[in-house]
Tab-separated table of C-alpha atoms in Angstrom:
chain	number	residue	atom	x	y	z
H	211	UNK	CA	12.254	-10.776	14.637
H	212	UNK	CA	10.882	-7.338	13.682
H	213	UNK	CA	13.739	-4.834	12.758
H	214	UNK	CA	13.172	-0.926	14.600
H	215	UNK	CA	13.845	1.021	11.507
H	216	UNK	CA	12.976	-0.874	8.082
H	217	UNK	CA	15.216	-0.937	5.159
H	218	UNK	CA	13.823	2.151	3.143
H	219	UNK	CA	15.438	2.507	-0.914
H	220	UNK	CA	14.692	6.284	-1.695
H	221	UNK	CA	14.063	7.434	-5.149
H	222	UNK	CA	15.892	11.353	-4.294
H	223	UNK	CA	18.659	12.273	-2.060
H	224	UNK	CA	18.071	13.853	1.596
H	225	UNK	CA	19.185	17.006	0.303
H	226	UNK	CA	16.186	16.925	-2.425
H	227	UNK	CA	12.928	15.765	-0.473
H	228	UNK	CA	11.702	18.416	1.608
H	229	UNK	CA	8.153	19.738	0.956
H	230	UNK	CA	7.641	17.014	-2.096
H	231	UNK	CA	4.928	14.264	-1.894
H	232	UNK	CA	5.729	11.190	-0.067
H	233	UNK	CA	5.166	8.092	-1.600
H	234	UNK	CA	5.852	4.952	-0.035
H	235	UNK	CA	6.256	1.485	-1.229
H	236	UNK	CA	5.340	-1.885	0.119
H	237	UNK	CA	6.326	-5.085	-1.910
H	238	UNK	CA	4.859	-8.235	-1.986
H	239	UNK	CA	5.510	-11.960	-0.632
H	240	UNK	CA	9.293	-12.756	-1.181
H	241	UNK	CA	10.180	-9.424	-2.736
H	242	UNK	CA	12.235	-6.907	-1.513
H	243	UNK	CA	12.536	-2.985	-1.137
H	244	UNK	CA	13.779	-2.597	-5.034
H	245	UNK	CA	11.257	-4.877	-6.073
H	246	UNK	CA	8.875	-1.672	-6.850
H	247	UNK	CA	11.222	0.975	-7.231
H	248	UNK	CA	11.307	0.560	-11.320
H	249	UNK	CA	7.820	1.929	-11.065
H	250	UNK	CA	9.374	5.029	-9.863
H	251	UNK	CA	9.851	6.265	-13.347
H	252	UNK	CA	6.372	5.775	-14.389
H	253	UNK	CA	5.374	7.918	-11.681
H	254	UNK	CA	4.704	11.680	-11.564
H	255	UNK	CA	8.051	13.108	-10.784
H	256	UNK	CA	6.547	15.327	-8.346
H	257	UNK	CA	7.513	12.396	-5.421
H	258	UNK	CA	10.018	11.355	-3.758
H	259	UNK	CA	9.384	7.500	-3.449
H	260	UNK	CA	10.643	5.401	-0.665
H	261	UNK	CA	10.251	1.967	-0.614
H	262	UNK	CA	10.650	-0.232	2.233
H	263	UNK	CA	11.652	-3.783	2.964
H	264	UNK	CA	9.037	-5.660	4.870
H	265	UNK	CA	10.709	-7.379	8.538
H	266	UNK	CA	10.689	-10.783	8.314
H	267	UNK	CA	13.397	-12.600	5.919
H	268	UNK	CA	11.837	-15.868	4.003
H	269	UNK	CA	12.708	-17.768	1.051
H	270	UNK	CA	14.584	-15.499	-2.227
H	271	UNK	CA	13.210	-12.314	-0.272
H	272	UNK	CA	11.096	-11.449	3.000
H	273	UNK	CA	7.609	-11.114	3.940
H	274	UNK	CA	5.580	-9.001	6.450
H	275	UNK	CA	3.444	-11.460	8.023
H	276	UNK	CA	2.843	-15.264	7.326
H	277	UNK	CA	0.541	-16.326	4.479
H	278	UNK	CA	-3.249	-16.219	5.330
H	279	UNK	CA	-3.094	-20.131	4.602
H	280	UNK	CA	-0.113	-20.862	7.155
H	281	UNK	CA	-1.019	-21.607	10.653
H	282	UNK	CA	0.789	-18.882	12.699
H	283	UNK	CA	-1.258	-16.264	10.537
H	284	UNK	CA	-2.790	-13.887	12.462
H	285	UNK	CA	-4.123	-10.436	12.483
H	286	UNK	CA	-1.438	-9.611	15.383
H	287	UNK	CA	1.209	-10.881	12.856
H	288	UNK	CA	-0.048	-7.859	10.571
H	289	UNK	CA	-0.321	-4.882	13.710
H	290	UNK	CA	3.183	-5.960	14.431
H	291	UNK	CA	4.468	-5.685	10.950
H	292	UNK	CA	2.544	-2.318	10.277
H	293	UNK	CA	3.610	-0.766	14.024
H	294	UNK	CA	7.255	-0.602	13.280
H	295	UNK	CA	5.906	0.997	9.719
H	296	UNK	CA	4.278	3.773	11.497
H	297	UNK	CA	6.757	4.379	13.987
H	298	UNK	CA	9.312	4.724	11.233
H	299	UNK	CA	6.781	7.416	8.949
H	300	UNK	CA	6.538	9.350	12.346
H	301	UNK	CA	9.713	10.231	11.728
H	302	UNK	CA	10.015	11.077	8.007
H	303	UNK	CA	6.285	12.300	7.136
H	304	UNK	CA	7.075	15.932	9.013
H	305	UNK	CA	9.272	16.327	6.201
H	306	UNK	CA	6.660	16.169	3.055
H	307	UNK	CA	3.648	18.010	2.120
H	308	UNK	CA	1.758	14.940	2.034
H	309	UNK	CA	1.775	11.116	2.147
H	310	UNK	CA	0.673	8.527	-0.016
H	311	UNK	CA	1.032	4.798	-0.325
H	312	UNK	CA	1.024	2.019	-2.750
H	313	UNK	CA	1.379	-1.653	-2.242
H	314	UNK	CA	1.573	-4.588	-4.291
H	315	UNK	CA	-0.313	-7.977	-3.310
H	316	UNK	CA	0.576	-8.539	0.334
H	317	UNK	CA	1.960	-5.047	0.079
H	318	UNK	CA	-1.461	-3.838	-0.287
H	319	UNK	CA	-2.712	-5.673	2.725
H	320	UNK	CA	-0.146	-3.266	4.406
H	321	UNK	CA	-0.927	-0.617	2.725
H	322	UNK	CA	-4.794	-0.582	4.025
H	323	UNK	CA	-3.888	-1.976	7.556
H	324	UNK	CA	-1.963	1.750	7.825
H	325	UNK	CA	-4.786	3.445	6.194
H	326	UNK	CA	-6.942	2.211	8.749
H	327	UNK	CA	-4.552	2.696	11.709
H	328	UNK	CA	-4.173	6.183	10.497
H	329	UNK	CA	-7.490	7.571	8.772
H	330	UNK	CA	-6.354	11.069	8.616
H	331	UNK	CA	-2.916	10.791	7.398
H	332	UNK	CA	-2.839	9.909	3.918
H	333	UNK	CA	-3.289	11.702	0.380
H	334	UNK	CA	-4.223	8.323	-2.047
H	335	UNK	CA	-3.802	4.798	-1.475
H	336	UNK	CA	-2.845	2.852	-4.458
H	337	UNK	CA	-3.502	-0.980	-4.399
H	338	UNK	CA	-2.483	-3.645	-7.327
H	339	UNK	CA	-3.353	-6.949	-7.302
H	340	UNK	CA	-3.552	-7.389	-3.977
H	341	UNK	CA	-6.351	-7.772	-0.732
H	342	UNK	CA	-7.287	-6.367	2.868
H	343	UNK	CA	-7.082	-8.333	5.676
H	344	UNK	CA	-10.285	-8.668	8.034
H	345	UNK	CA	-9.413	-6.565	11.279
H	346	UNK	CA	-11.421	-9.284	13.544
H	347	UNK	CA	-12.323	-6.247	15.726
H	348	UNK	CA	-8.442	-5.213	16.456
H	349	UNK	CA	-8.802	-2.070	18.323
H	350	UNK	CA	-5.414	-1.133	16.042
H	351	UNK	CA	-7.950	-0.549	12.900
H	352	UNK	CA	-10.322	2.609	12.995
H	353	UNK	CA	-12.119	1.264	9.832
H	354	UNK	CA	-15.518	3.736	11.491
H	355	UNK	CA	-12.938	6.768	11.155
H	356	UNK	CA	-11.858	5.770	8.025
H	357	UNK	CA	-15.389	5.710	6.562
H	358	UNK	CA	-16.552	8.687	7.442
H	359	UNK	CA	-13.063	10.548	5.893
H	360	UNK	CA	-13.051	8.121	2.562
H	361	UNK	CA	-9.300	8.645	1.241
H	362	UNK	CA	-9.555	8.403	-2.715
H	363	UNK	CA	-8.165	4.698	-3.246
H	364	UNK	CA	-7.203	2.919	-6.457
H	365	UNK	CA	-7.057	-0.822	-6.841
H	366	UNK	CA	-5.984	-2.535	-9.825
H	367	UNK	CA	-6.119	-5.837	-10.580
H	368	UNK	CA	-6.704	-8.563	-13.215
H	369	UNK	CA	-10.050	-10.524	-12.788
H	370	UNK	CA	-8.168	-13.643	-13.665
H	371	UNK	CA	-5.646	-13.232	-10.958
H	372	UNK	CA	-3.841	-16.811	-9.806
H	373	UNK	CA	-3.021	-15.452	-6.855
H	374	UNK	CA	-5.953	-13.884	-4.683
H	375	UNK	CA	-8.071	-16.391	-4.248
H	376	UNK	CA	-11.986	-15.204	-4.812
H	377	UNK	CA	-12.805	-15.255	-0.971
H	378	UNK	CA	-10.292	-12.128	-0.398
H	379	UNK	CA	-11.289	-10.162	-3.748
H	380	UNK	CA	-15.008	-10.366	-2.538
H	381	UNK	CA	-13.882	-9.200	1.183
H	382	UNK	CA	-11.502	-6.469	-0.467
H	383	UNK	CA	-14.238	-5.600	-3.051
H	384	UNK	CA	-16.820	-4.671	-0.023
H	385	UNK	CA	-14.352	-3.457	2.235
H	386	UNK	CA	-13.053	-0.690	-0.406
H	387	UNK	CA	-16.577	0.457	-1.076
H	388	UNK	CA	-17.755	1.332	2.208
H	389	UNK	CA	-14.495	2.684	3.731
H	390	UNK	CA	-13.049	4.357	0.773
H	391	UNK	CA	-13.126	6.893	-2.189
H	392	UNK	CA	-12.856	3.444	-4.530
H	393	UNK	CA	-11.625	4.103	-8.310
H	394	UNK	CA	-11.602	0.283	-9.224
H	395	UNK	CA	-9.950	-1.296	-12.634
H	396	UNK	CA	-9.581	-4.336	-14.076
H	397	UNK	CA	-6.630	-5.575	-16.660
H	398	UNK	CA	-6.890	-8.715	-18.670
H	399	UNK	CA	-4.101	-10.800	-19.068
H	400	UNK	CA	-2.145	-9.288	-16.946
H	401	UNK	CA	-2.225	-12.054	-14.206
H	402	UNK	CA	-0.513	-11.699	-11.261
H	403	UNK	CA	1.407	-8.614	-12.125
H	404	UNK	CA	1.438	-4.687	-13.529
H	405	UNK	CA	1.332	-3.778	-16.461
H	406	UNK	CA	1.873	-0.261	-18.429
H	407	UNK	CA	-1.824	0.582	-18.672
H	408	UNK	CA	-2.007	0.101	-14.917
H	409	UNK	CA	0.972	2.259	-14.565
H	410	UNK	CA	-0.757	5.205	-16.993
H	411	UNK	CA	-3.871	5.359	-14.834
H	412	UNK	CA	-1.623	5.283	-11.116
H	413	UNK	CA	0.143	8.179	-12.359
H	414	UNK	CA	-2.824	9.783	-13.513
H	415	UNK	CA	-4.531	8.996	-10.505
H	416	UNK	CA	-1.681	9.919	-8.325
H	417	UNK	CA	-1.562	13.893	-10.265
H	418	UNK	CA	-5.472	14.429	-9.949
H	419	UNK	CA	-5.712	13.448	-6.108
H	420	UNK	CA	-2.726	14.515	-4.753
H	421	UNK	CA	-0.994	16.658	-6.635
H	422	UNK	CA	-3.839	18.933	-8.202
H	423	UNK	CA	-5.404	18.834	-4.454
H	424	UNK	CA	-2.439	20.339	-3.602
H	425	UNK	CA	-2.691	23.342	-5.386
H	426	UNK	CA	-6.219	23.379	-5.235
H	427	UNK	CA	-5.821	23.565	-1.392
């Protein structure tokens, strides 16, 4: 059961987030909302940085949808998960002079599915070591849109990854070059995880597309 308003962990007070740079959070399988929030001071200070808990309680943590592998997987389980994430930036996004997101693993795969609900809507995505799910023609995905727009998009990852299996990097690989503005980079030994190089180049990333189109604009 899907909660209406996620749990959200903000990086600023209410008091100090008007007109600043959204960027929002999604964790991965089993995490939780302060899973990601230690990135927050790696990050250009410029944001305020929610992060929010995905809906579904599992194991040590939660999870947005099942696994790919698992039987009751299926690309309704993801529009459900990602539908209560968009009603809840409806209300909050009004607020910021833009919006960005960044997810990690699964938390990627939400990332994109709300990229491609919402074309229009978003500064920079930011992916790390994590996949896009195939929309299987879901009228809730306006991948066409989003590839005429091409929102600048980084995705991180190490080539030896445990975790992604090769079948979803290929998919993500394709899927990122013809819908996106794709700045891809690989890590080695950095497995299933971040690591501080990543970090250097997301923040450096985030300043040039967001924050310097900002002022550019």
């Amino acid at each position: 059961m899907t909660e209406p308003n996620p749990v959200v962990l903000w990086s600023k007070p209410e008091a100090e987030r008007a007109g600043t740079p959204l960027l929002v959070l999604f964790h991965g399988y089993l995490a939780n909302e302060e899973d990601l929030m230690g990135l927050a001071d790696y990050l250009p200070e410029d944001f305020t940085i929610a992060s929010v808990r995905a809906p579904q309680a599992m194991g040590p943590g939660y999870t947005w949808f099942p696994l790919m592998s698992d039987a009751d997987y299926s690309v309704e389980s993801v529009v459900d998960s990602v539908t209560d994430v968009s009603a809840w930036l409806d209300g909050v996004s009004g607020a910021h002079s833009s919006v960005s997101l960044l997810g990690f693993s699964m938390g990627m795969a939400v990332a994109t599915t709300l990229l491609r609900h919402r074309p229009q809507d978003f500064a920079a995505v930011v992916g790390l070591s994590g996949f896009v799910v195939p929309a299987e023609e879901n009228p809730f995905f306006h991948d066409g849109e989003l590839a005429q727009h091409k929102v600048p998009f980084f995705w991180g990852r190490d080539q030896a990854d445990p975790v992604i299996d090769p079948q979803r990097i290929e998919y993500t690989h394709a899927w990122l070059n013809g819908h996106t503005a794709l700045t891809k980079i690989l890590y080695s030994n950095m497995g299933h995880g971040i690591n501080m190089q990543e970090l250097g180049h997301v923040k450096e990333f985030l300043a040039h597309t967001v924050l310097r189109g900002a002022q550019k604009a």
